[in-house]
Amino acid sequence: MKGLSVYESVLKTVELGFELIELGAAHEYEDNALSTLRKIKNFPSVSFTVHTLFPPLRKRVWFNPADGLSKINKEIIDGLFESASIVDALLISIHPPVFNEIKLMDVNLSNFHKLEIGKPNDSNESKGNVFQLM
């Protein structure tokens, strides 16, 4: 969120003495994010967790497990597990599903998108979608 690349972010965090780093949605899209992971996994004494939406997609989206295994969700999940595999992540985290339509709005001062919560989706269908995704 400070305009740093993934590598620069990890390097600064290591220099501050942290030994556990989460890779997540706050990073911006990078063409070479997976190559970068192969470089940063070799930092001594550092462990990683990976949060959904890492590696970031070119276009910001809201990841919702209640949408099931859509094309975009499959891309997100595949990238999440590939990233976790590269850095031998200790933990993979995914936010719980939202059973409403969600729309990304403008970016706020913290560089996060505001959300617009839309109409409720069918909860039984949404639950089935979550199980499909998992």
PDB file of C-alpha atoms in Angstrom:
ATOM      1  CA  MET A   1       0.000   0.000   0.000  1.00  0.00           C
ATOM      2  CA  LYS A   2       3.036   2.257   0.201  1.00  0.00           C
ATOM      3  CA  GLY A   3       3.943   1.781  -3.460  1.00  0.00           C
ATOM      4  CA  LEU A   4       6.671  -0.786  -2.775  1.00  0.00           C
ATOM      5  CA  SER A   5       7.142  -3.940  -4.788  1.00  0.00           C
ATOM      6  CA  VAL A   6       6.626  -7.294  -3.112  1.00  0.00           C
ATOM      7  CA  TYR A   7      10.391  -7.738  -2.833  1.00  0.00           C
ATOM      8  CA  GLU A   8      10.907  -4.264  -1.355  1.00  0.00           C
ATOM      9  CA  SER A   9       8.070  -4.820   1.124  1.00  0.00           C
ATOM     10  CA  VAL A  10       9.513  -8.102   2.326  1.00  0.00           C
ATOM     11  CA  LEU A  11      13.044  -6.691   2.507  1.00  0.00           C
ATOM     12  CA  LYS A  12      11.905  -3.714   4.621  1.00  0.00           C
ATOM     13  CA  THR A  13       9.930  -6.021   6.901  1.00  0.00           C
ATOM     14  CA  VAL A  14      12.935  -8.319   7.360  1.00  0.00           C
ATOM     15  CA  GLU A  15      15.155  -5.314   8.069  1.00  0.00           C
ATOM     16  CA  LEU A  16      12.734  -4.303  10.840  1.00  0.00           C
ATOM     17  CA  GLY A  17      13.355  -7.686  12.484  1.00  0.00           C
ATOM     18  CA  PHE A  18      10.084  -9.443  11.732  1.00  0.00           C
ATOM     19  CA  GLU A  19      10.285 -13.180  11.198  1.00  0.00           C
ATOM     20  CA  LEU A  20       6.702 -13.784  10.020  1.00  0.00           C
ATOM     21  CA  ILE A  21       5.340 -11.997   6.958  1.00  0.00           C
ATOM     22  CA  GLU A  22       1.907 -12.147   5.377  1.00  0.00           C
ATOM     23  CA  LEU A  23       1.648 -11.812   1.613  1.00  0.00           C
ATOM     24  CA  GLY A  24      -1.806 -10.539   0.751  1.00  0.00           C
ATOM     25  CA  ALA A  25      -4.234  -8.288  -1.007  1.00  0.00           C
ATOM     26  CA  ALA A  26      -2.491  -5.040  -0.016  1.00  0.00           C
ATOM     27  CA  HIS A  27       0.182  -5.644  -2.645  1.00  0.00           C
ATOM     28  CA  GLU A  28      -0.248  -4.233  -6.128  1.00  0.00           C
ATOM     29  CA  TYR A  29      -0.206  -6.368  -9.270  1.00  0.00           C
ATOM     30  CA  GLU A  30       3.270  -7.323 -10.519  1.00  0.00           C
ATOM     31  CA  ASP A  31       3.999  -9.279 -13.692  1.00  0.00           C
ATOM     32  CA  ASN A  32       6.733 -11.242 -11.938  1.00  0.00           C
ATOM     33  CA  ALA A  33       5.176 -11.851  -8.503  1.00  0.00           C
ATOM     34  CA  LEU A  34       5.787 -15.623  -8.541  1.00  0.00           C
ATOM     35  CA  SER A  35       9.419 -15.162  -9.615  1.00  0.00           C
ATOM     36  CA  THR A  36       9.832 -12.688  -6.781  1.00  0.00           C
ATOM     37  CA  LEU A  37       8.518 -15.286  -4.328  1.00  0.00           C
ATOM     38  CA  ARG A  38      11.286 -17.661  -5.383  1.00  0.00           C
ATOM     39  CA  LYS A  39      13.804 -14.969  -4.380  1.00  0.00           C
ATOM     40  CA  ILE A  40      12.237 -13.942  -1.064  1.00  0.00           C
ATOM     41  CA  LYS A  41      11.690 -17.454   0.221  1.00  0.00           C
ATOM     42  CA  ASN A  42      15.436 -17.608   0.794  1.00  0.00           C
ATOM     43  CA  PHE A  43      15.523 -14.843   3.396  1.00  0.00           C
ATOM     44  CA  PRO A  44      16.987 -16.492   6.497  1.00  0.00           C
ATOM     45  CA  SER A  45      14.746 -16.956   9.538  1.00  0.00           C
ATOM     46  CA  VAL A  46      11.588 -15.724   7.800  1.00  0.00           C
ATOM     47  CA  SER A  47       8.314 -17.595   7.563  1.00  0.00           C
ATOM     48  CA  PHE A  48       5.328 -16.630   5.448  1.00  0.00           C
ATOM     49  CA  THR A  49       1.566 -16.776   5.479  1.00  0.00           C
ATOM     50  CA  VAL A  50      -0.446 -16.122   2.324  1.00  0.00           C
ATOM     51  CA  HIS A  51      -3.791 -14.339   2.264  1.00  0.00           C
ATOM     52  CA  THR A  52      -6.392 -14.546  -0.479  1.00  0.00           C
ATOM     53  CA  LEU A  53      -5.774 -12.292  -3.470  1.00  0.00           C
ATOM     54  CA  PHE A  54      -2.073 -12.938  -3.455  1.00  0.00           C
ATOM     55  CA  PRO A  55      -0.687 -12.751  -6.003  1.00  0.00           C
ATOM     56  CA  PRO A  56      -2.791  -9.704  -6.851  1.00  0.00           C
ATOM     57  CA  LEU A  57      -4.646  -9.698 -10.132  1.00  0.00           C
ATOM     58  CA  ARG A  58      -4.151  -6.930 -12.680  1.00  0.00           C
ATOM     59  CA  LYS A  59      -7.713  -5.708 -12.015  1.00  0.00           C
ATOM     60  CA  ARG A  60      -8.883  -5.420  -8.400  1.00  0.00           C
ATOM     61  CA  VAL A  61     -11.780  -7.727  -7.583  1.00  0.00           C
ATOM     62  CA  TRP A  62     -13.669  -8.755  -4.481  1.00  0.00           C
ATOM     63  CA  PHE A  63     -13.003 -12.413  -3.722  1.00  0.00           C
ATOM     64  CA  ASN A  64     -16.138 -14.051  -2.358  1.00  0.00           C
ATOM     65  CA  PRO A  65     -16.170 -17.819  -1.720  1.00  0.00           C
ATOM     66  CA  ALA A  66     -19.984 -17.659  -1.950  1.00  0.00           C
ATOM     67  CA  ASP A  67     -19.580 -17.080  -5.691  1.00  0.00           C
ATOM     68  CA  GLY A  68     -18.230 -20.621  -6.025  1.00  0.00           C
ATOM     69  CA  LEU A  69     -15.575 -21.843  -8.376  1.00  0.00           C
ATOM     70  CA  SER A  70     -16.089 -19.209 -11.053  1.00  0.00           C
ATOM     71  CA  LYS A  71     -13.327 -18.610 -13.594  1.00  0.00           C
ATOM     72  CA  ILE A  72     -11.947 -15.667 -11.596  1.00  0.00           C
ATOM     73  CA  ASN A  73     -12.217 -17.490  -8.247  1.00  0.00           C
ATOM     74  CA  LYS A  74     -10.374 -20.483  -9.703  1.00  0.00           C
ATOM     75  CA  GLU A  75      -7.586 -18.168 -10.881  1.00  0.00           C
ATOM     76  CA  ILE A  76      -7.426 -16.613  -7.395  1.00  0.00           C
ATOM     77  CA  ILE A  77      -7.365 -19.963  -5.561  1.00  0.00           C
ATOM     78  CA  ASP A  78      -4.789 -21.450  -7.953  1.00  0.00           C
ATOM     79  CA  GLY A  79      -2.531 -18.408  -7.455  1.00  0.00           C
ATOM     80  CA  LEU A  80      -3.013 -18.553  -3.695  1.00  0.00           C
ATOM     81  CA  PHE A  81      -1.921 -22.177  -3.426  1.00  0.00           C
ATOM     82  CA  GLU A  82       0.917 -21.779  -5.931  1.00  0.00           C
ATOM     83  CA  SER A  83       2.243 -18.816  -3.927  1.00  0.00           C
ATOM     84  CA  ALA A  84       1.912 -20.727  -0.660  1.00  0.00           C
ATOM     85  CA  SER A  85       3.761 -23.665  -2.166  1.00  0.00           C
ATOM     86  CA  ILE A  86       6.656 -21.518  -3.375  1.00  0.00           C
ATOM     87  CA  VAL A  87       7.273 -19.880   0.027  1.00  0.00           C
ATOM     88  CA  ASP A  88       6.333 -22.973   2.095  1.00  0.00           C
ATOM     89  CA  ALA A  89       3.633 -20.921   3.807  1.00  0.00           C
ATOM     90  CA  LEU A  90       2.731 -21.812   7.367  1.00  0.00           C
ATOM     91  CA  LEU A  91      -0.854 -20.702   6.823  1.00  0.00           C
ATOM     92  CA  ILE A  92      -3.229 -19.872   4.010  1.00  0.00           C
ATOM     93  CA  SER A  93      -6.089 -17.559   4.953  1.00  0.00           C
ATOM     94  CA  ILE A  94      -9.390 -16.966   3.191  1.00  0.00           C
ATOM     95  CA  HIS A  95     -12.093 -14.602   4.421  1.00  0.00           C
ATOM     96  CA  PRO A  96     -15.523 -16.128   5.049  1.00  0.00           C
ATOM     97  CA  PRO A  97     -18.172 -15.862   2.351  1.00  0.00           C
ATOM     98  CA  VAL A  98     -20.609 -12.982   2.057  1.00  0.00           C
ATOM     99  CA  PHE A  99     -24.114 -13.968   0.987  1.00  0.00           C
ATOM    100  CA  ASN A 100     -24.778 -10.638  -0.739  1.00  0.00           C
ATOM    101  CA  GLU A 101     -23.740  -9.053  -3.980  1.00  0.00           C
ATOM    102  CA  ILE A 102     -20.583  -6.983  -3.430  1.00  0.00           C
ATOM    103  CA  LYS A 103     -19.305  -4.126  -5.570  1.00  0.00           C
ATOM    104  CA  LEU A 104     -15.913  -2.439  -5.238  1.00  0.00           C
ATOM    105  CA  MET A 105     -16.177   1.334  -5.041  1.00  0.00           C
ATOM    106  CA  ASP A 106     -13.561   4.092  -4.928  1.00  0.00           C
ATOM    107  CA  VAL A 107     -10.299   3.718  -3.024  1.00  0.00           C
ATOM    108  CA  ASN A 108     -10.188   5.308   0.445  1.00  0.00           C
ATOM    109  CA  LEU A 109      -7.277   7.109   2.112  1.00  0.00           C
ATOM    110  CA  SER A 110      -5.769   3.815   3.283  1.00  0.00           C
ATOM    111  CA  ASN A 111      -5.684   2.583  -0.344  1.00  0.00           C
ATOM    112  CA  PHE A 112      -8.462   0.048   0.268  1.00  0.00           C
ATOM    113  CA  HIS A 113     -11.614  -0.102  -1.816  1.00  0.00           C
ATOM    114  CA  LYS A 114     -14.865   0.879  -0.205  1.00  0.00           C
ATOM    115  CA  LEU A 115     -17.556  -1.743  -0.650  1.00  0.00           C
ATOM    116  CA  GLU A 116     -21.162  -1.490  -1.676  1.00  0.00           C
ATOM    117  CA  ILE A 117     -23.243  -4.302  -0.206  1.00  0.00           C
ATOM    118  CA  GLY A 118     -25.977  -5.273  -2.652  1.00  0.00           C
ATOM    119  CA  LYS A 119     -29.021  -7.481  -2.479  1.00  0.00           C
ATOM    120  CA  PRO A 120     -28.862 -10.818  -0.657  1.00  0.00           C
ATOM    121  CA  ASN A 121     -28.070 -13.937  -2.661  1.00  0.00           C
ATOM    122  CA  ASP A 122     -29.852 -17.239  -2.112  1.00  0.00           C
ATOM    123  CA  SER A 123     -28.189 -18.607   1.038  1.00  0.00           C
ATOM    124  CA  ASN A 124     -28.560 -22.293   0.089  1.00  0.00           C
ATOM    125  CA  GLU A 125     -27.017 -21.691  -3.330  1.00  0.00           C
ATOM    126  CA  SER A 126     -24.258 -19.588  -1.748  1.00  0.00           C
ATOM    127  CA  LYS A 127     -23.480 -22.323   0.778  1.00  0.00           C
ATOM    128  CA  GLY A 128     -23.255 -24.871  -2.028  1.00  0.00           C
ATOM    129  CA  ASN A 129     -20.913 -22.544  -3.910  1.00  0.00           C
ATOM    130  CA  VAL A 130     -18.640 -22.294  -0.875  1.00  0.00           C
ATOM    131  CA  PHE A 131     -18.414 -26.090  -0.612  1.00  0.00           C
ATOM    132  CA  GLN A 132     -17.714 -26.292  -4.353  1.00  0.00           C
ATOM    133  CA  LEU A 133     -14.899 -23.798  -4.001  1.00  0.00           C
ATOM    134  CA  MET A 134     -13.371 -25.547  -0.992  1.00  0.00           C
TER     135      MET A 134
END
